mmCIF file of C-alpha atoms and ligand atoms in Angstrom:
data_model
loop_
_atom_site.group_PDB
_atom_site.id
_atom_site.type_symbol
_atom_site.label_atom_id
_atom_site.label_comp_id
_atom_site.label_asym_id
_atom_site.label_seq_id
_atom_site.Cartn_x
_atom_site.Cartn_y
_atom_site.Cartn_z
ATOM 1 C CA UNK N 1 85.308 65.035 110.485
ATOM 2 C CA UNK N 2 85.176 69.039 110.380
ATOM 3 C CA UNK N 3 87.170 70.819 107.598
ATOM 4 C CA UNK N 4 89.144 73.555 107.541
ATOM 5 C CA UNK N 5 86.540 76.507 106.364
ATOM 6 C CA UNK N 6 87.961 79.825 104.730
ATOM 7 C CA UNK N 7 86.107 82.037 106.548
ATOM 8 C CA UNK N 8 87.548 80.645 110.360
ATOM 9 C CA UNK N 9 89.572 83.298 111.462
ATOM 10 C CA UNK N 10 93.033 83.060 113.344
ATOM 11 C CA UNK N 11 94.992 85.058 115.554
ATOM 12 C CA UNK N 12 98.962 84.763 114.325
ATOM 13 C CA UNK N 13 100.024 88.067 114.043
ATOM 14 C CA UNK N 14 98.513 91.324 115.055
ATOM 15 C CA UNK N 15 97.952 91.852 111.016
ATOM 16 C CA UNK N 16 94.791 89.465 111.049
ATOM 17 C CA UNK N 17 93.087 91.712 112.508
ATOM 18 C CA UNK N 18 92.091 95.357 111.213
ATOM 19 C CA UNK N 19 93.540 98.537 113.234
ATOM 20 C CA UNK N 20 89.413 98.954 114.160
ATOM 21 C CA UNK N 21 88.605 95.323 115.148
ATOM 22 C CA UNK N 22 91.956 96.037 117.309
ATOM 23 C CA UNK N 23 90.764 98.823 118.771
ATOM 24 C CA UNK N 24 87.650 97.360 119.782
ATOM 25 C CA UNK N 25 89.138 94.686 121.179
ATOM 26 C CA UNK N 26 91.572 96.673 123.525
ATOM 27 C CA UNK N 27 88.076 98.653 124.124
ATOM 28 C CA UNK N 28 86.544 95.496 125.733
ATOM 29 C CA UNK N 29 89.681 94.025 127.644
ATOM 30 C CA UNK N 30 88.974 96.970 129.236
ATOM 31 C CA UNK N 31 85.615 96.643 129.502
ATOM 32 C CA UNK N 32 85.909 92.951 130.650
ATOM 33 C CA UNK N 33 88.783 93.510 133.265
ATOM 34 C CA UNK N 34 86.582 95.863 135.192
ATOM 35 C CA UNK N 35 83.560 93.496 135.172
ATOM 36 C CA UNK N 36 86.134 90.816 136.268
ATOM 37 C CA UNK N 37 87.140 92.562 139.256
ATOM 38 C CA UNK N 38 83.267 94.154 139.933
ATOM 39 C CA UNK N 39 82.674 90.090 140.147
ATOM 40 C CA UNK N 40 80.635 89.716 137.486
ATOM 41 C CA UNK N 41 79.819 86.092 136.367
ATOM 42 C CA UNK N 42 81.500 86.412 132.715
ATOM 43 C CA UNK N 43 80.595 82.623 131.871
ATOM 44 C CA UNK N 44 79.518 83.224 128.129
ATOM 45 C CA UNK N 45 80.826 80.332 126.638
ATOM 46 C CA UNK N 46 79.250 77.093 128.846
ATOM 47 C CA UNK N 47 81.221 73.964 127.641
ATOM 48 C CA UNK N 48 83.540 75.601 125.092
ATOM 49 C CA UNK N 49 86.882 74.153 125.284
ATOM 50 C CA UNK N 50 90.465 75.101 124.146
ATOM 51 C CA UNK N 51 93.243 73.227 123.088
ATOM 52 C CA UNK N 52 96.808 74.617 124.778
ATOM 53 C CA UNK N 53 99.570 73.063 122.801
ATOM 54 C CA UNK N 54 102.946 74.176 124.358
ATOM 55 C CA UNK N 55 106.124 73.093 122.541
ATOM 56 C CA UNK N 56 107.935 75.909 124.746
ATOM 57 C CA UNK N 57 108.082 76.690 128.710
ATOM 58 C CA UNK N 58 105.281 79.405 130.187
ATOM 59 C CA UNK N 59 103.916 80.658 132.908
ATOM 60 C CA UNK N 60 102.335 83.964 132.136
ATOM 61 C CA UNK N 61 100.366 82.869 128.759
ATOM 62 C CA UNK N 62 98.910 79.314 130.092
ATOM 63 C CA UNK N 63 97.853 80.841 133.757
ATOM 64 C CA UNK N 64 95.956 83.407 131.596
ATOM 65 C CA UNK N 65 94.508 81.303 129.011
ATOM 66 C CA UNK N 66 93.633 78.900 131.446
ATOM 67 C CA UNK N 67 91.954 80.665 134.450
ATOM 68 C CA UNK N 68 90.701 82.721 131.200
ATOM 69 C CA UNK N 69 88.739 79.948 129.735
ATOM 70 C CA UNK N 70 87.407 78.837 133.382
ATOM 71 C CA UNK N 71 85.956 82.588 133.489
ATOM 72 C CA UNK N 72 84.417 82.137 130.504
ATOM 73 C CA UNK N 73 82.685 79.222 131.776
ATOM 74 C CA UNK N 74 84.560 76.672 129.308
ATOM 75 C CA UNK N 75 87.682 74.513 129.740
ATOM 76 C CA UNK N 76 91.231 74.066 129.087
ATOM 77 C CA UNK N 77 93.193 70.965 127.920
ATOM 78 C CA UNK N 78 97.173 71.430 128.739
ATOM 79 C CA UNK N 79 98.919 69.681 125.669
ATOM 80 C CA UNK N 80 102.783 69.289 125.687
ATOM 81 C CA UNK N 81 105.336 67.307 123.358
ATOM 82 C CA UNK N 82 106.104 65.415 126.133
ATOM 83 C CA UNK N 83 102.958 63.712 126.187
ATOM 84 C CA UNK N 84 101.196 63.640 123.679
ATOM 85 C CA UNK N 85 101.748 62.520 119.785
ATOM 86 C CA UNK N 86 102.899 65.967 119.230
ATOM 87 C CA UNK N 87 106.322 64.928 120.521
ATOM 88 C CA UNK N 88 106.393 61.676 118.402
ATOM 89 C CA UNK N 89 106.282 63.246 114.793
ATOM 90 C CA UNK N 90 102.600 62.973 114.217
ATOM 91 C CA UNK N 91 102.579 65.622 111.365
ATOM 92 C CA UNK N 92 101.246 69.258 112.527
ATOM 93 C CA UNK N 93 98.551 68.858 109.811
ATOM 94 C CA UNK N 94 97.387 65.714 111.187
ATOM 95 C CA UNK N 95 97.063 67.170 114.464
ATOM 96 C CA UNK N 96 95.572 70.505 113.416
ATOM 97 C CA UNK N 97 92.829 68.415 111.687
ATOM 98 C CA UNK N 98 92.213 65.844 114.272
ATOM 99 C CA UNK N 99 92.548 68.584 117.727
ATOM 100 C CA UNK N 100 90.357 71.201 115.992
ATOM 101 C CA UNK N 101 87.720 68.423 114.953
ATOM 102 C CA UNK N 102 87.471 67.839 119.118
ATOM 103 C CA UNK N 103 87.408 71.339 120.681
ATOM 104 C CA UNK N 104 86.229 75.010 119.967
ATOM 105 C CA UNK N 105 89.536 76.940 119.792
ATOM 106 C CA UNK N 106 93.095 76.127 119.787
ATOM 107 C CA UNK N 107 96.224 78.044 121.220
ATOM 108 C CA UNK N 108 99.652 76.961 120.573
ATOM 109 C CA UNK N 109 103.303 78.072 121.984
ATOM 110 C CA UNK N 110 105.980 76.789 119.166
ATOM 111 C CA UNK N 111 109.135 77.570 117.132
ATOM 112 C CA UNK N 112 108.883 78.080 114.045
ATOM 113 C CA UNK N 113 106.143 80.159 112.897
ATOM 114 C CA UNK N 114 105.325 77.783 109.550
ATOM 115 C CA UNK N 115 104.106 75.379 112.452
ATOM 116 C CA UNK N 116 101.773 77.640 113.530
ATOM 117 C CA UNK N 117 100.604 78.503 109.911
ATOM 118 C CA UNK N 118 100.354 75.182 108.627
ATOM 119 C CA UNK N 119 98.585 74.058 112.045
ATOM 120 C CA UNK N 120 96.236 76.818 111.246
ATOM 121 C CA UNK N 121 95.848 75.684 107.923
ATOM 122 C CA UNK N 122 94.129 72.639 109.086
ATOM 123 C CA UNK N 123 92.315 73.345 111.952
ATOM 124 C CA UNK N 124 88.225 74.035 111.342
ATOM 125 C CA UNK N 125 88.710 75.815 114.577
ATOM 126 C CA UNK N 126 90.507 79.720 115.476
ATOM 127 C CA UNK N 127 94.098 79.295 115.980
ATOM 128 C CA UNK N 128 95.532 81.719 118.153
ATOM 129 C CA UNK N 129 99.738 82.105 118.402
ATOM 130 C CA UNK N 130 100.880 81.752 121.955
ATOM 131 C CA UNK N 131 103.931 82.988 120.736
ATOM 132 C CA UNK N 132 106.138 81.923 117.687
ATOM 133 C CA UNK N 133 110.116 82.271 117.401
ATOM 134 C CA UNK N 134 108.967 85.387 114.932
ATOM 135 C CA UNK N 135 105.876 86.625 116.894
ATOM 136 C CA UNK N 136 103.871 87.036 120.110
ATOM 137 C CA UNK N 137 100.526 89.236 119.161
ATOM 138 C CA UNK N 138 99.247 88.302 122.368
ATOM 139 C CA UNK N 139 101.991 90.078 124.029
ATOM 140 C CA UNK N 140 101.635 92.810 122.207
ATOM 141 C CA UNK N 141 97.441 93.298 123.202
ATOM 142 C CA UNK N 142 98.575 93.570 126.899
ATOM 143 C CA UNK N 143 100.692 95.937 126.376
ATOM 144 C CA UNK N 144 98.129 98.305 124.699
ATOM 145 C CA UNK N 145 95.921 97.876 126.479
ATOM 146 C CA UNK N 146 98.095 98.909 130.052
ATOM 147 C CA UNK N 147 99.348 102.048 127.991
ATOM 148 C CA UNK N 148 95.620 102.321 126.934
ATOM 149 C CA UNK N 149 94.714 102.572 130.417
ATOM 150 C CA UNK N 150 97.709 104.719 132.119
ATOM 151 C CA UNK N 151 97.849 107.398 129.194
ATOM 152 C CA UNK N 152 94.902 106.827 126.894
ATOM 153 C CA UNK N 153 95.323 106.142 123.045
ATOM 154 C CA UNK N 154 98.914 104.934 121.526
ATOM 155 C CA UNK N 155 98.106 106.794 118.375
ATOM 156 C CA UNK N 156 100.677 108.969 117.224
ATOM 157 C CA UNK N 157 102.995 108.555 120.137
ATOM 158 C CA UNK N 158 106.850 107.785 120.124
ATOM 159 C CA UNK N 159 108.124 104.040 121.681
ATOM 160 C CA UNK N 160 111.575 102.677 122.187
ATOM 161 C CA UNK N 161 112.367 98.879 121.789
ATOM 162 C CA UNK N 162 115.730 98.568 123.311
ATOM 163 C CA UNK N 163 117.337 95.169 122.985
ATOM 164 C CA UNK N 164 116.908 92.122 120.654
ATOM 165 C CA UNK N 165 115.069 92.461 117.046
ATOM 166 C CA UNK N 166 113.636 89.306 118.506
ATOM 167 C CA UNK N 167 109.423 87.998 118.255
ATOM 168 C CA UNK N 168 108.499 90.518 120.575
ATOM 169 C CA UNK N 169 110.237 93.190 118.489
ATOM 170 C CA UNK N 170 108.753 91.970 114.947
ATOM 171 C CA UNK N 171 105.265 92.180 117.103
ATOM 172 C CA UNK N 172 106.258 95.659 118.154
ATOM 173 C CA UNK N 173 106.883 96.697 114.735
ATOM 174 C CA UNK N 174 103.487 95.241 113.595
ATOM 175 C CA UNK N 175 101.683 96.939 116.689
ATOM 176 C CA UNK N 176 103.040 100.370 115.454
ATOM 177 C CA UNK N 177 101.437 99.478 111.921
ATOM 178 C CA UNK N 178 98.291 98.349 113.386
ATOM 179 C CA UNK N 179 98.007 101.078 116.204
ATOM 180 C CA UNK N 180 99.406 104.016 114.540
ATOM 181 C CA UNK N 181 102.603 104.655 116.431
ATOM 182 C CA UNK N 182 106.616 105.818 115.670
ATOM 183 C CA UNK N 183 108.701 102.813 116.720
ATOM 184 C CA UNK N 184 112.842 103.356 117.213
ATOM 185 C CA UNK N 185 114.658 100.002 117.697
ATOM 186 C CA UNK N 186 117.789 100.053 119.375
ATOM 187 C CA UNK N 187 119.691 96.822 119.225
ATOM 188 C CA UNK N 188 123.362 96.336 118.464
ATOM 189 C CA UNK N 189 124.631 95.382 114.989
ATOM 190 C CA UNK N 190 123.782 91.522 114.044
ATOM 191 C CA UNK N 191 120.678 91.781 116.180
ATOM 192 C CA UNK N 192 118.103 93.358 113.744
ATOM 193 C CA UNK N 193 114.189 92.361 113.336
ATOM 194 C CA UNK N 194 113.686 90.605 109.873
ATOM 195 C CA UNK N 195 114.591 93.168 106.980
ATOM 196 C CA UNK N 196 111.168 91.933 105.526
ATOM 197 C CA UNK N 197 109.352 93.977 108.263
ATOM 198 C CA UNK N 198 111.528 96.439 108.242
ATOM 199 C CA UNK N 199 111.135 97.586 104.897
ATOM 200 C CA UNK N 200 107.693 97.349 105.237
ATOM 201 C CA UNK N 201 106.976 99.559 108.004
ATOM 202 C CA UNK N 202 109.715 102.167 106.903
ATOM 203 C CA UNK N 203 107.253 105.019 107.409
ATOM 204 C CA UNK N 204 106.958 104.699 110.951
ATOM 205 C CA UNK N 205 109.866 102.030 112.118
ATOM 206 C CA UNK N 206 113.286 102.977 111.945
ATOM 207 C CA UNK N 207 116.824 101.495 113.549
ATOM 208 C CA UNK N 208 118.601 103.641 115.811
ATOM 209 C CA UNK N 209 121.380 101.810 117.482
ATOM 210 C CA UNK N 210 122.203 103.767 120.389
ATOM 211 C CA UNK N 211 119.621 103.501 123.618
ATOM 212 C CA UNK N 212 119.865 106.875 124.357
ATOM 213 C CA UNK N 213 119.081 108.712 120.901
ATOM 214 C CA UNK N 214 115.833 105.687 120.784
ATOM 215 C CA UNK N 215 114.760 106.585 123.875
ATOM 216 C CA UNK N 216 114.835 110.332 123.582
ATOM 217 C CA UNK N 217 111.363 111.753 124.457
ATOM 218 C CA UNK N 218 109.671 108.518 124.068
ATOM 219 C CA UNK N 219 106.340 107.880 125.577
ATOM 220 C CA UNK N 220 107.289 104.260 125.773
ATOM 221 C CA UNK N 221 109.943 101.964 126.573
ATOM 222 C CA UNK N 222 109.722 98.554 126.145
ATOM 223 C CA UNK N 223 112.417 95.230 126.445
ATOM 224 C CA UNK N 224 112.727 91.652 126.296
ATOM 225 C CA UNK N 225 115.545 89.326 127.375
ATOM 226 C CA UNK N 226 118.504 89.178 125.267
ATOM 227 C CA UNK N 227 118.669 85.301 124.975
ATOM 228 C CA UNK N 228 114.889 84.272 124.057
ATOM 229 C CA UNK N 229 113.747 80.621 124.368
ATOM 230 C CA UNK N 230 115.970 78.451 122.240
ATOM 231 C CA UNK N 231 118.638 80.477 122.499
ATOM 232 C CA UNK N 232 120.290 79.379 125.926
ATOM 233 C CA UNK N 233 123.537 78.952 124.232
ATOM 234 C CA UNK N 234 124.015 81.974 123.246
ATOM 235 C CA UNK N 235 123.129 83.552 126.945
ATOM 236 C CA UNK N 236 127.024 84.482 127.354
ATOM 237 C CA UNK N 237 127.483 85.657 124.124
ATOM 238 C CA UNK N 238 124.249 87.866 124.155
ATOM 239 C CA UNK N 239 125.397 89.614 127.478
ATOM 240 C CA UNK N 240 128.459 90.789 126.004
ATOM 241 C CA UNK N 241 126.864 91.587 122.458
ATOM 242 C CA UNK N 242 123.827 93.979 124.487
ATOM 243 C CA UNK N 243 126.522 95.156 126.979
ATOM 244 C CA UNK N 244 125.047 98.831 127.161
ATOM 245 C CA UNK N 245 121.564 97.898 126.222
ATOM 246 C CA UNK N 246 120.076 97.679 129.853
ATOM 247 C CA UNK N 247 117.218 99.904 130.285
ATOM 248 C CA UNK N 248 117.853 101.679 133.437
ATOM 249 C CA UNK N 249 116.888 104.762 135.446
ATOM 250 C CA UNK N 250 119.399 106.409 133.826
ATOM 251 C CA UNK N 251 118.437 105.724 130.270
ATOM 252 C CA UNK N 252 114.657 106.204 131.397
ATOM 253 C CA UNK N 253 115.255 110.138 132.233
ATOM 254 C CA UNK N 254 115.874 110.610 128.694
ATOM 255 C CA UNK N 255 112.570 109.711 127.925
ATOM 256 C CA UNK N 256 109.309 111.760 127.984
ATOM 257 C CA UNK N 257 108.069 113.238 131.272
ATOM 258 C CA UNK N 258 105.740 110.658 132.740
ATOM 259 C CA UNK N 259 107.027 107.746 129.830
ATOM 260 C CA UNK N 260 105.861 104.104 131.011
ATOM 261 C CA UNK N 261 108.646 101.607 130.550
ATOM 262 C CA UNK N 262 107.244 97.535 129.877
ATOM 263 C CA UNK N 263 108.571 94.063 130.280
ATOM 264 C CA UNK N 264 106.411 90.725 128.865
ATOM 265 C CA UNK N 265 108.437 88.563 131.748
ATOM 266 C CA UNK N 266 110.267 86.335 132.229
ATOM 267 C CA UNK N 267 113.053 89.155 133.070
ATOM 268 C CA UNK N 268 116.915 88.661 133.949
ATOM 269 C CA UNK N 269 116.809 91.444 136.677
ATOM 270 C CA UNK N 270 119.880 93.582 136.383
ATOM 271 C CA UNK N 271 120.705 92.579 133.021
ATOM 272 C CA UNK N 272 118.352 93.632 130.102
ATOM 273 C CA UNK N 273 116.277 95.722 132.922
ATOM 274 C CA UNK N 274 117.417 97.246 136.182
ATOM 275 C CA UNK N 275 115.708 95.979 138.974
ATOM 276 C CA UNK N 276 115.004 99.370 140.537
ATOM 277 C CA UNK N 277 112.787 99.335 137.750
ATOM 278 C CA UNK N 278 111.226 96.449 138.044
ATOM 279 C CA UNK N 279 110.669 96.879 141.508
ATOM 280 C CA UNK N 280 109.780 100.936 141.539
ATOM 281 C CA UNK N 281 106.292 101.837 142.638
ATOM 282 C CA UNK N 282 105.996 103.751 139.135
ATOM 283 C CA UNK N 283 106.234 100.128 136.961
ATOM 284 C CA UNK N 284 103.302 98.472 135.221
ATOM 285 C CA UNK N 285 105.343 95.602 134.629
ATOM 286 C CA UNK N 286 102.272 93.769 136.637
ATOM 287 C CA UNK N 287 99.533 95.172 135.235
ATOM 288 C CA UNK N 288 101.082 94.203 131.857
ATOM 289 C CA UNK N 289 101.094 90.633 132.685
ATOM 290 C CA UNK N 290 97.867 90.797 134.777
ATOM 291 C CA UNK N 291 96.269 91.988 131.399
ATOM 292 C CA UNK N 292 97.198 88.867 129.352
ATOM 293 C CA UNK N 293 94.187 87.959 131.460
ATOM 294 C CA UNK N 294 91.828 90.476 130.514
ATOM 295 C CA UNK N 295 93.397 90.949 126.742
ATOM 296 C CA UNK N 296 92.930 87.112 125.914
ATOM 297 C CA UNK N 297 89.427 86.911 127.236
ATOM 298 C CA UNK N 298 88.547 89.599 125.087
ATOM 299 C CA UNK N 299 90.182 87.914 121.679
ATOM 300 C CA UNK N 300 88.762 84.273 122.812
ATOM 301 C CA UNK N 301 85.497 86.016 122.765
ATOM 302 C CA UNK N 302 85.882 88.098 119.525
ATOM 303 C CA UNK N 303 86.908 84.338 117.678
ATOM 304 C CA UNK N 304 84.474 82.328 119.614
ATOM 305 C CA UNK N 305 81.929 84.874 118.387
ATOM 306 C CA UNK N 306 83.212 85.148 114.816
ATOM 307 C CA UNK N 307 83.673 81.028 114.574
ATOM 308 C CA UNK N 308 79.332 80.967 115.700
ATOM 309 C CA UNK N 309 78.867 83.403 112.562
HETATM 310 N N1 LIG A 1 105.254 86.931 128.606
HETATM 311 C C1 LIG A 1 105.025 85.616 128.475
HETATM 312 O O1 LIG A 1 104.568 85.139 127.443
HETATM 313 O O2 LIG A 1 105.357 84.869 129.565
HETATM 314 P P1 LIG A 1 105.390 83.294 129.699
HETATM 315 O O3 LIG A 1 106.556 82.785 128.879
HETATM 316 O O4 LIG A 1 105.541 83.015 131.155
HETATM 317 O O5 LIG A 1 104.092 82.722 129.157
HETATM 318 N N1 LIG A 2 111.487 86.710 123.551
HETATM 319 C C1 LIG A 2 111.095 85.838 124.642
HETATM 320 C C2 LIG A 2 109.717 86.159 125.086
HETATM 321 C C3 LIG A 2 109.202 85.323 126.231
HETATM 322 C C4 LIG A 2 107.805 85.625 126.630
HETATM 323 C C5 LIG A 2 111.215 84.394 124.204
HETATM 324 O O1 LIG A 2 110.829 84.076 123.089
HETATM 325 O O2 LIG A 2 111.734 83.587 124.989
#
């Protein structure tokens, strides 16, 4: 059976990668959405297959990875709790050894991000996080690469999280590192990213609780829901907590002229976004979730290629 080797390389946070290999990757989601839509045959990767281990709900992240790896002339096997040994307390290490030993590349949608490392730690295969309670990279490459295409580099620009210090915020805060960007957080007290981050980014992260100072003259706004997965119970509790929090028209003309405003869906329309927003002719709310597509394609590639050597 294959071993882990320490030169496989993963994808669970946005700091495995360097700020160049980054940028060349946004380069060629780029590259690869246009050759996508030219219909270009893109299948590169004849009988590779990847492992999709979902421990949480999706829509956005397995469409993409799936119809991603079809592209790419390989396959996709769908794994859930439910049905497989996962669900049964097989240890993660056990399964990280014995799924990796069977397939080319793994993705995996879970909790607690030491699942995700420890899986990772085990597989002889790239590991790539499919979002984590901490983290969601993948998220994060979409993103870029839609503000990439409207306005041309993120370097040195301004961008306003408004809402929950949640994984999409900690993989905010790690995309400002990684892309070069000043990141203002604007979440109510008790709702803060890890302090860890935090005080590692201090240079070009900073908290400022009220919407409208965070959003002032930002070239980017950017939420999430205010009651992530696993958090249901807390829905009612949230909405009175981030009363004040919605990002609105209103709260969008305080940003820069021409500022793009982005959503990783699913959204609560009305709540943590208006949904004249979501539904104004300006939004690239759906170009941001058609590039999971084009973003993922691009990073299965870059691992594929780095796992052949
Ligand atoms: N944005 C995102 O990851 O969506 P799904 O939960 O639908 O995959
Ligand atoms: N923060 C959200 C993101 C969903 C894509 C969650 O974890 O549920």
């Amino acid at each position: 059976m294959s071993q882990p080797k320490p030169q496989t390389r993963h994808f669970l946070t946005l700091l495995d990668f360097t700020p160049a290999e980054l940028a060349a990757l946004i380069d060629r989601a780029i590259e690869m959405k246009r050759e996508h839509l030219a219909g270009v045959d893109q299948r590169r990767f004849p009988a590779k297959v990847m492992a999709m281990v979902f421990e949480k709900s999706s829509t956005r992240t397995r469409v993409s990875f799936e119809a991603g790896m079809a592209q790419l002339g390989g396959h996709a096997v769908f794994l859930s709790p439910r049905d497989s040994q996962l669900g049964r307390g097989e240890p993660v290490s056990d399964s990280g050894r014995v799924i990796s030993s069977m397939v080319d590349i793994v993705m995996i949608r879970t909790f607690a991000h030491a699942i995700i490392e420890e899986f990772a730690a085990h597989s002889s295969v790239p590991v790539i996080n499919a979002l984590t309670d901490d983290y969601h990279p993948c998220q994060l490459l979409a993103d870029i690469q839609t503000f990439v295409e409207h306005r041309g580099s993120i370097a040195g620009k301004s961008v306003a999280w408004v809402g929950d210090g949640n994984n999409m915020c900690h993989s905010y805060i790690n995309a400002a590192r990684q892309f070069d960007f000043e990141l203002r957080i604007a979440c109510p007290e008790g709702f803060e990213p890890m302090a860890q981050l935090l005080n590692a980014n201090a240079d070009r992260v900073r908290i400022v609780r009220d919407p409208a100072a965070a959003v002032a003259g930002a070239d980017l706004v950017a939420t999430d829901v205010w009651a992530s997965m696993g958090q249901e119970d807390e829905q009612k509790a949230r909405e009175k907590a981030f009363a004040g929090y919605q990002v609105n028209g209103e709260l969008m003309s305080r940003a820069a002229p021409g500022a793009l405003y982005m959503h990783c869906l699913p959204a609560h329309r009305d709540e943590e976004i208006s949904a004249e927003l979501m539904d104004s002719p300006e939004s690239v709310i759906w170009e941001e979730a058609e590039n999971r597509l084009h973003a993922q394609k691009a990073l299965i590639e870059m691992l594929l290629q780095s796992a052949a050597g």
